[in-house]
Coordinates of C-alpha atoms in Angstrom, one line a residue:
X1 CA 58.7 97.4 131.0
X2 CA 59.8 95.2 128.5
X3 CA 59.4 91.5 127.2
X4 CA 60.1 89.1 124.6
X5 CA 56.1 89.1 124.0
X6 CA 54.0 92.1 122.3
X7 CA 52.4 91.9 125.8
X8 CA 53.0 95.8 126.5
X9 CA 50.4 96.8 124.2
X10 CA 48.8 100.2 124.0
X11 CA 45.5 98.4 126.3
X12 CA 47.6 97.3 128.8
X13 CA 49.9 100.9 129.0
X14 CA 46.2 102.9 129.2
X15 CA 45.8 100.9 132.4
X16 CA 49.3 99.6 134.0
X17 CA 49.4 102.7 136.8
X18 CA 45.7 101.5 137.4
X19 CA 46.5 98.6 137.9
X20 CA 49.9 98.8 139.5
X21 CA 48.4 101.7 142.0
X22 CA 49.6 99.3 145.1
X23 CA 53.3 100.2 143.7
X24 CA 52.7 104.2 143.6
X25 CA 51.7 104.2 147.4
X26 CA 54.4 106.6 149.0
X27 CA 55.4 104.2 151.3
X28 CA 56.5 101.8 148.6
X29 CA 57.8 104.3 146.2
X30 CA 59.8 106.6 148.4
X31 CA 62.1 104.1 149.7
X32 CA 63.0 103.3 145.9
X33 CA 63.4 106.6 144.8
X34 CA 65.7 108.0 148.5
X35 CA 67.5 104.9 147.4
X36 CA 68.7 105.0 144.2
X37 CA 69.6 108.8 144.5
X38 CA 71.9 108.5 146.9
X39 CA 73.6 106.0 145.0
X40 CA 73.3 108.3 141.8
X41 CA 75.0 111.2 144.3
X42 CA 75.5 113.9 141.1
X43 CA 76.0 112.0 138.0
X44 CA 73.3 111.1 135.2
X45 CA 70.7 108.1 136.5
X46 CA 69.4 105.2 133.6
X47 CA 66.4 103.2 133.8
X48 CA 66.6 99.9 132.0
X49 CA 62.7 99.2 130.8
X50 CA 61.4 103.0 132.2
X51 CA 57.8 102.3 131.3
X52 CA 55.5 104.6 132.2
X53 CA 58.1 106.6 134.4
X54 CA 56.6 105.5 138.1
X55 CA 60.1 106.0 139.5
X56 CA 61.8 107.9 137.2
X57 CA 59.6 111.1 137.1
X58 CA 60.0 111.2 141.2
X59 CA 63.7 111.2 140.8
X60 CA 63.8 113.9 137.7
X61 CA 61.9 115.9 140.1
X62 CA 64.4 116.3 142.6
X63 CA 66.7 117.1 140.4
X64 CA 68.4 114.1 139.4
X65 CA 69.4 114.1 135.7
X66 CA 67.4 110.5 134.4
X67 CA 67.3 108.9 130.9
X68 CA 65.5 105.6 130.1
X69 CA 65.4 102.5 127.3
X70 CA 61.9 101.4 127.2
X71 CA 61.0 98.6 124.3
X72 CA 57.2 99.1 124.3
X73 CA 56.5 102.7 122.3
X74 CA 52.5 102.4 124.0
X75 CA 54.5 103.0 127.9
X76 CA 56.9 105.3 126.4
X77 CA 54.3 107.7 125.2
X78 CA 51.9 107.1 128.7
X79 CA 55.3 108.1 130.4
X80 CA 55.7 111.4 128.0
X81 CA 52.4 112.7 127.7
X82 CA 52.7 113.0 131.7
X83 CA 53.5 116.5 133.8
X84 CA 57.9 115.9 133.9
X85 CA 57.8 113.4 130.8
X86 CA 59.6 115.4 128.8
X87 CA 62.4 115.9 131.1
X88 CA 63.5 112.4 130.8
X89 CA 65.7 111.4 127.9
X90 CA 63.8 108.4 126.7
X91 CA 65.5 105.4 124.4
X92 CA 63.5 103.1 122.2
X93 CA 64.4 100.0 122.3
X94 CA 65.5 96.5 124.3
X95 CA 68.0 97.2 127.0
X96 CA 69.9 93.9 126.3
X97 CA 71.7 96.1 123.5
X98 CA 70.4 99.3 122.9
X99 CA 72.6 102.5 123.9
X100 CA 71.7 105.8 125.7
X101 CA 74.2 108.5 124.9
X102 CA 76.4 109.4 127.8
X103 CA 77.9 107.2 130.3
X104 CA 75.9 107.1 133.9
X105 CA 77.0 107.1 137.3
X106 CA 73.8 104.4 138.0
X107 CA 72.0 101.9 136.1
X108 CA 68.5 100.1 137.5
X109 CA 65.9 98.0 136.8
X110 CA 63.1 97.9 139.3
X111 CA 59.9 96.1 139.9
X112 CA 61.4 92.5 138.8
X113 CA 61.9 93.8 135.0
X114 CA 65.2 91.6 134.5
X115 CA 62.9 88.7 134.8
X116 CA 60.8 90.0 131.7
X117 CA 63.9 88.6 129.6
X118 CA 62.8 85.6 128.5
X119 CA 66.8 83.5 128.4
X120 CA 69.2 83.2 130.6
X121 CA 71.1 84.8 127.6
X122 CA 69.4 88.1 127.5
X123 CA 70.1 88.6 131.2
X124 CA 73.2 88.1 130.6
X125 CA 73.2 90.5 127.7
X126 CA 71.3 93.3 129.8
X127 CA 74.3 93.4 132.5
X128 CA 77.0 93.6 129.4
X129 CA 74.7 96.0 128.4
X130 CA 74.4 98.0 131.6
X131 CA 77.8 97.8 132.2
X132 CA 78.9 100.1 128.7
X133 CA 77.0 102.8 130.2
X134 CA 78.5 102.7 133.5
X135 CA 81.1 105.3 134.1
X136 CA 84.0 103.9 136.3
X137 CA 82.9 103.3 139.6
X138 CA 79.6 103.9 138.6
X139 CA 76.6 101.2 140.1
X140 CA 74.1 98.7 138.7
X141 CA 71.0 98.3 140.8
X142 CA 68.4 95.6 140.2
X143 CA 65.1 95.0 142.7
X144 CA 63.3 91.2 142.0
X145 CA 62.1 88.8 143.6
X146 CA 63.3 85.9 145.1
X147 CA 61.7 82.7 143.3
X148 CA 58.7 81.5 146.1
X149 CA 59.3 77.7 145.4
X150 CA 59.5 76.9 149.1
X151 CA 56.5 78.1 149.9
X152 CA 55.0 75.5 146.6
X153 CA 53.6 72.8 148.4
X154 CA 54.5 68.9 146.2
X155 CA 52.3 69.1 143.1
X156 CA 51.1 72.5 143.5
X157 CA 52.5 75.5 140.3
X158 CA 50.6 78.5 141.4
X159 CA 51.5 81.0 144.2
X160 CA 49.6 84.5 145.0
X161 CA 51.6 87.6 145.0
X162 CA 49.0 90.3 145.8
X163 CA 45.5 90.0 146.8
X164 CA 43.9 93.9 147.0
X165 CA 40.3 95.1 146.4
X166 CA 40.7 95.9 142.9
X167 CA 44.0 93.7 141.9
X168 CA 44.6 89.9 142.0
X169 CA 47.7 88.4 141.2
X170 CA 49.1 85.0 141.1
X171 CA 51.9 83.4 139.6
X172 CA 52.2 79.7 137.5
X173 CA 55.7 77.7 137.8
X174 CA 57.0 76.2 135.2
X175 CA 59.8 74.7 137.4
X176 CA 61.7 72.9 134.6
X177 CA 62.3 75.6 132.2
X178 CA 63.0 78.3 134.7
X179 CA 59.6 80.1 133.7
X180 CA 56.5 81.5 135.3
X181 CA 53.8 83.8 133.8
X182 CA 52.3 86.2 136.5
X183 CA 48.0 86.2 135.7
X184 CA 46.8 90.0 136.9
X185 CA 43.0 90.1 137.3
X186 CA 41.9 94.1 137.8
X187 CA 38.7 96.0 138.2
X188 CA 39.2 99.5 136.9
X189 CA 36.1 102.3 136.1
X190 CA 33.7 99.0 136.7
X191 CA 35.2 96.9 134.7
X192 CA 37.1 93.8 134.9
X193 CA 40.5 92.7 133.0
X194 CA 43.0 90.3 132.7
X195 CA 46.5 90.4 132.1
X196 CA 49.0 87.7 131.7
X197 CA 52.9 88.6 131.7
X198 CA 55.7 85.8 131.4
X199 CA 59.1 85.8 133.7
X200 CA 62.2 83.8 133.8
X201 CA 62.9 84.0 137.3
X202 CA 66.2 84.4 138.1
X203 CA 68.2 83.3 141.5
X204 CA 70.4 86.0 143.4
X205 CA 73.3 83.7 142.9
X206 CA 73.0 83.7 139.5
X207 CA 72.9 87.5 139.2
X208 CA 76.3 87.7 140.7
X209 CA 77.5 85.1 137.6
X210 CA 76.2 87.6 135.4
X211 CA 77.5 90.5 137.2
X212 CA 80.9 88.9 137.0
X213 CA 80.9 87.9 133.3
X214 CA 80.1 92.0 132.5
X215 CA 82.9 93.0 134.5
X216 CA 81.0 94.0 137.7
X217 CA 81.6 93.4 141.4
X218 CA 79.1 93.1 144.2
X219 CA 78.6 95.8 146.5
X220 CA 75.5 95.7 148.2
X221 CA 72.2 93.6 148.6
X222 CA 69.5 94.5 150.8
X223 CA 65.8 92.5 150.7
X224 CA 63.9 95.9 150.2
X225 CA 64.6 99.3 149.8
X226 CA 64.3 99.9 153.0
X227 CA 68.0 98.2 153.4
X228 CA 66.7 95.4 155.8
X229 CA 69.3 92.6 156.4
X230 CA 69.0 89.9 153.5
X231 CA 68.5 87.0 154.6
X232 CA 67.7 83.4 153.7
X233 CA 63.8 83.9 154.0
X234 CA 64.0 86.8 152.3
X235 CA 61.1 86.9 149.7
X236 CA 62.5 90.2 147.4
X237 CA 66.0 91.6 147.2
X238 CA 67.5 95.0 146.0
X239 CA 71.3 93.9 145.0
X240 CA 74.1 96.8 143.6
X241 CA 76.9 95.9 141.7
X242 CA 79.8 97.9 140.5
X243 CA 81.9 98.8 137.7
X244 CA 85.5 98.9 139.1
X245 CA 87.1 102.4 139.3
X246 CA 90.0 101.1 137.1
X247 CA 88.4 100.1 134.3
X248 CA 89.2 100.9 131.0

């Protein structure tokens, strides 16, 4: 994952699938992983912020060809020194400009990583970005949240997100600047930690802006992987764009 703070250290990359175990659960990752191969069909697949590889070792294990840009070197190595690692054609830097050789018949970011860019301007930069390495016709695929600021009652800025036996999360609003910073509390091997990551959240409607300024169109958005109806109580979203076939 990547962000514009050091926040991806090598403590926090020694304990993110730990901590993130409630995202490895097969009924949570198979639905992400049937997903974006069939949208791949046979071309090459790219992961914008790869981390430690939770979906893209499941998809270079059945077969689908997968590279990945990853900004923090601590997840890139937790990702290689795993069984498959070395099968996936990892990038070192930020995926608002850094290039992958090829061109790819899918692009994604998973697990509300676009909101780990910290402007409005490197979102922006991250669709230009994943729109070079689109082949014509080729898809974009991002899954994030929906900002919870309905459920914030007046005066209130903090919201849980998961509540497990050995993970709490919440998040902090910062409504005016568009921010929030998502406070992880984990007990791991008997022992406690904390984690704090900061987001810009972004709305679905200002996705498609961005998708349009990069040259993409909409295709598809679904509020899970699962492809259930999106709706306007719709907490999460999983929304495909496309670079037109006629592109130069």
């Amino acid at each position: 994952m990547e962000t514009g703070t050091d926040v991806w250290n090598e403590r926090v990359a020694r304990g993110y699938d730990e901590s993130s175990g409630h995202m490895y659960v097969p009924e949570v990752l198979d639905p992400a992983v049937d997903f974006l191969a069939r949208r791949a069909g046979s071309g090459p697949v790219l992961e914008f912020a790869v981390g430690t590889g939770r979906v893209a070792l499941p998809l270079s294990a059945r077969g689908v060809r997968v590279a990945g840009i990853e900004k923090s070197e601590p997840m890139a190595r937790e990702l290689r020194a795993k069984p498959g690692g070395g099968d996936v054609a990892l990038t070192i830097g930020d995926m608002t400009s850094s290039r992958a050789e090829g061109a790819f018949s899918l692009v994604y970011l998973v697990y509300n990583a676009i909101t780990c860019l910290l402007s409005q301007e490197e979102q922006v930069a991250c669709f230009r970005n994943a729109a070079l390495h689109l082949e014509p016709g080729g898809r974009f695929v991002i899954e994030v949240f929906v900002p919870d600021l309905q459920r914030l009652p007046p005066g209130e800025t903090a919201r849980p997100f998961h509540v497990g036996d050995r993970h709490v999360g919440f998040d902090t609003y910062d409504l005016a600047a568009q921010r929030m910073v998502s406070h992880h509390y984990t007990i791991a091997e008997g022992r406690s930690s904390t984690f704090l990551s900061p987001h810009r959240y972004v709305w679905p409607a200002e996705l498609d802006l961005m998708a349009e300024l990069a040259g993409l169109e909409p295709s598809e958005r679904w509020a899970g992987w699962n492809e259930e109806p999106f709706t306007g109580s719709s907490r999460s979203h999983v929304s495909v764009w496309r670079r037109p076939p006629d592109t130069p």
